[in-house]
């Protein structure tokens, strides 16, 4: 299902046909280093992870990680969306991109579009976590207007994560999303919502 478009990108819900793309994404060494090893090694395992993860979350919550595609070619280049982790009190933005598509502003473009879309889902505060040594992700979150809150451990034995947040509530109450809207306008034309 189509979620939204930006100038260069289309975000859509995940489907079972995304298994090969997902396998490539979660086995990328940078993904494993900064996000974690999901233990997915085969197409079948990727398929099962998609069904139990983003596909189930979209059905249950009305939001999830979305496949980010190049608008013109339809090539899947990454994932970005809103997820609910049991270990966090709120909804957080997550993203990951294949190596060939990093460093070209796609994560920022997709992330800003997702933040602008969040209030239409009733989400008024968005969290984000990243490992302290993931310099690019820490920079990206600040660039998108999130602010550092604290260092935390999501599980007793994990290495720890930086927690970021952005309060969309005040911006929504004022009828504007200034930081997000201005940044997104600098990158792309206005975001369009889901197709009817």
XYZ file of C-alpha atoms in Angstrom:
196
model
C 0.000 0.000 0.000
C 1.272 3.429 -0.940
C 2.036 5.608 2.106
C 3.614 8.807 0.785
C 5.836 10.370 -1.851
C 8.644 12.886 -1.749
C 10.419 14.402 -4.741
C 12.691 11.389 -5.187
C 11.136 8.666 -3.077
C 8.036 6.564 -2.612
C 7.294 4.920 0.739
C 5.013 1.903 0.800
C 4.113 -0.888 3.171
C 6.218 -4.020 3.196
C 4.961 -7.132 1.437
C 6.124 -10.736 1.281
C 7.795 -10.068 -2.076
C 10.389 -7.891 -0.319
C 12.238 -10.886 1.157
C 15.362 -10.684 -1.048
C 15.690 -6.934 -0.484
C 15.213 -7.386 3.273
C 17.789 -10.166 3.410
C 20.353 -7.912 1.698
C 19.542 -5.068 4.089
C 19.758 -6.975 7.383
C 22.920 -8.859 6.427
C 24.803 -5.711 5.408
C 27.838 -5.394 7.737
C 26.940 -1.813 8.738
C 23.399 -2.906 9.636
C 24.764 -5.727 11.776
C 27.284 -3.402 13.454
C 24.946 -0.504 14.230
C 21.493 -2.071 14.471
C 22.188 -5.681 15.281
C 22.394 -9.182 13.903
C 18.834 -10.376 13.323
C 20.031 -13.947 12.736
C 18.445 -13.913 9.270
C 20.475 -15.882 6.738
C 17.994 -17.239 4.187
C 15.130 -15.961 2.044
C 12.733 -18.068 4.081
C 13.956 -16.491 7.328
C 13.659 -13.020 5.752
C 10.115 -13.834 4.637
C 9.142 -15.002 8.141
C 10.745 -11.924 9.740
C 8.761 -9.609 7.463
C 5.497 -11.396 8.270
C 6.140 -11.300 12.025
C 7.631 -7.784 12.004
C 6.588 -4.912 9.731
C 3.636 -6.676 8.083
C 2.104 -7.694 11.441
C 2.812 -4.265 12.980
C 1.130 -2.469 10.070
C -1.965 -4.639 10.480
C -2.036 -4.214 14.279
C -1.015 -0.572 14.706
C -1.579 1.117 11.346
C 2.096 2.025 10.999
C 5.404 0.202 10.647
C 8.670 0.312 8.788
C 8.032 1.170 5.147
C 9.996 0.202 2.067
C 11.697 3.275 0.595
C 11.882 3.120 -3.193
C 13.307 5.421 -5.809
C 10.174 7.024 -7.217
C 11.156 6.844 -10.876
C 12.670 3.349 -10.992
C 10.784 1.621 -8.174
C 14.084 0.301 -6.807
C 13.949 -0.508 -3.069
C 16.854 1.294 -1.385
C 16.018 1.144 2.309
C 13.387 1.179 5.017
C 12.058 3.998 7.157
C 9.004 4.237 9.358
C 7.375 4.363 12.749
C 7.631 1.367 15.036
C 6.644 0.390 18.552
C 9.338 -1.430 20.480
C 8.382 -3.182 23.719
C 11.452 -1.625 25.355
C 10.439 2.021 24.677
C 7.565 4.079 26.086
C 6.596 5.579 22.747
C 6.724 5.248 18.991
C 10.142 5.571 17.396
C 11.412 6.294 13.938
C 13.659 3.672 12.441
C 15.596 3.587 9.198
C 18.234 1.604 7.341
C 19.517 1.916 3.787
C 21.531 -0.319 1.489
C 25.189 0.772 1.123
C 24.859 2.055 -2.465
C 22.206 4.567 -1.388
C 23.817 6.064 1.722
C 25.279 9.561 1.789
C 22.854 10.941 -0.813
C 20.263 12.476 1.502
C 17.699 9.690 1.085
C 17.531 8.817 4.797
C 16.947 12.465 5.716
C 14.327 12.902 2.993
C 12.451 9.752 4.024
C 12.826 10.502 7.750
C 11.476 14.055 7.467
C 8.539 12.793 5.409
C 7.752 10.147 8.036
C 7.916 12.757 10.818
C 5.585 15.025 8.847
C 3.217 12.063 8.341
C 3.193 10.980 12.018
C 0.587 13.495 13.281
C -1.948 12.175 10.753
C -1.666 8.866 12.639
C -2.257 10.584 15.987
C 1.438 10.366 16.914
C 2.482 13.565 18.652
C 5.883 12.558 20.023
C 8.500 10.477 18.212
C 11.525 8.790 19.751
C 14.662 7.437 18.109
C 17.520 5.264 19.291
C 20.943 4.747 17.835
C 24.250 3.397 18.995
C 26.612 6.087 20.306
C 29.299 5.060 17.805
C 26.987 5.458 14.790
C 28.151 8.977 13.961
C 26.054 9.284 10.784
C 22.815 8.274 12.510
C 23.399 10.565 15.500
C 24.018 13.458 13.085
C 20.958 12.597 10.992
C 18.616 12.546 13.987
C 19.784 16.012 15.065
C 19.468 17.265 11.481
C 15.841 16.083 11.437
C 15.108 18.121 14.574
C 15.269 15.411 17.233
C 17.101 16.233 20.432
C 19.282 13.998 22.544
C 17.581 12.952 25.795
C 19.849 10.409 27.429
C 21.922 7.257 27.154
C 19.967 4.122 28.028
C 20.077 0.343 28.045
C 17.152 -1.373 26.326
C 18.143 -4.673 27.926
C 20.458 -5.383 30.875
C 23.169 -6.891 28.662
C 23.104 -4.507 25.683
C 25.833 -1.988 24.896
C 23.459 0.945 25.304
C 21.842 3.456 22.976
C 21.397 7.182 22.622
C 17.736 8.168 22.986
C 16.412 11.115 20.970
C 12.944 12.665 20.764
C 10.903 15.292 19.004
C 7.677 16.769 20.358
C 5.290 17.145 17.463
C 2.362 18.017 19.771
C 3.147 21.705 20.224
C 3.815 22.106 16.525
C 0.542 20.360 15.672
C -1.391 22.447 18.233
C -0.059 25.587 16.571
C -1.161 24.270 13.177
C 2.359 23.919 11.859
C 5.374 21.664 11.877
C 8.015 24.335 11.313
C 11.294 22.472 11.690
C 10.116 19.485 9.739
C 8.195 21.399 7.096
C 11.042 23.822 6.426
C 13.616 21.074 6.203
C 11.419 18.935 3.975
C 10.612 21.871 1.685
C 14.326 22.443 1.250
C 14.640 18.876 -0.035
C 11.366 18.142 -1.766
C 7.899 19.344 -2.768
C 5.098 18.819 -0.219
C 4.433 15.291 1.033
C 1.274 13.595 -0.225
C -0.653 11.191 1.961
C -1.777 7.635 1.309
C -3.591 6.872 -1.915
C -7.321 6.384 -1.577
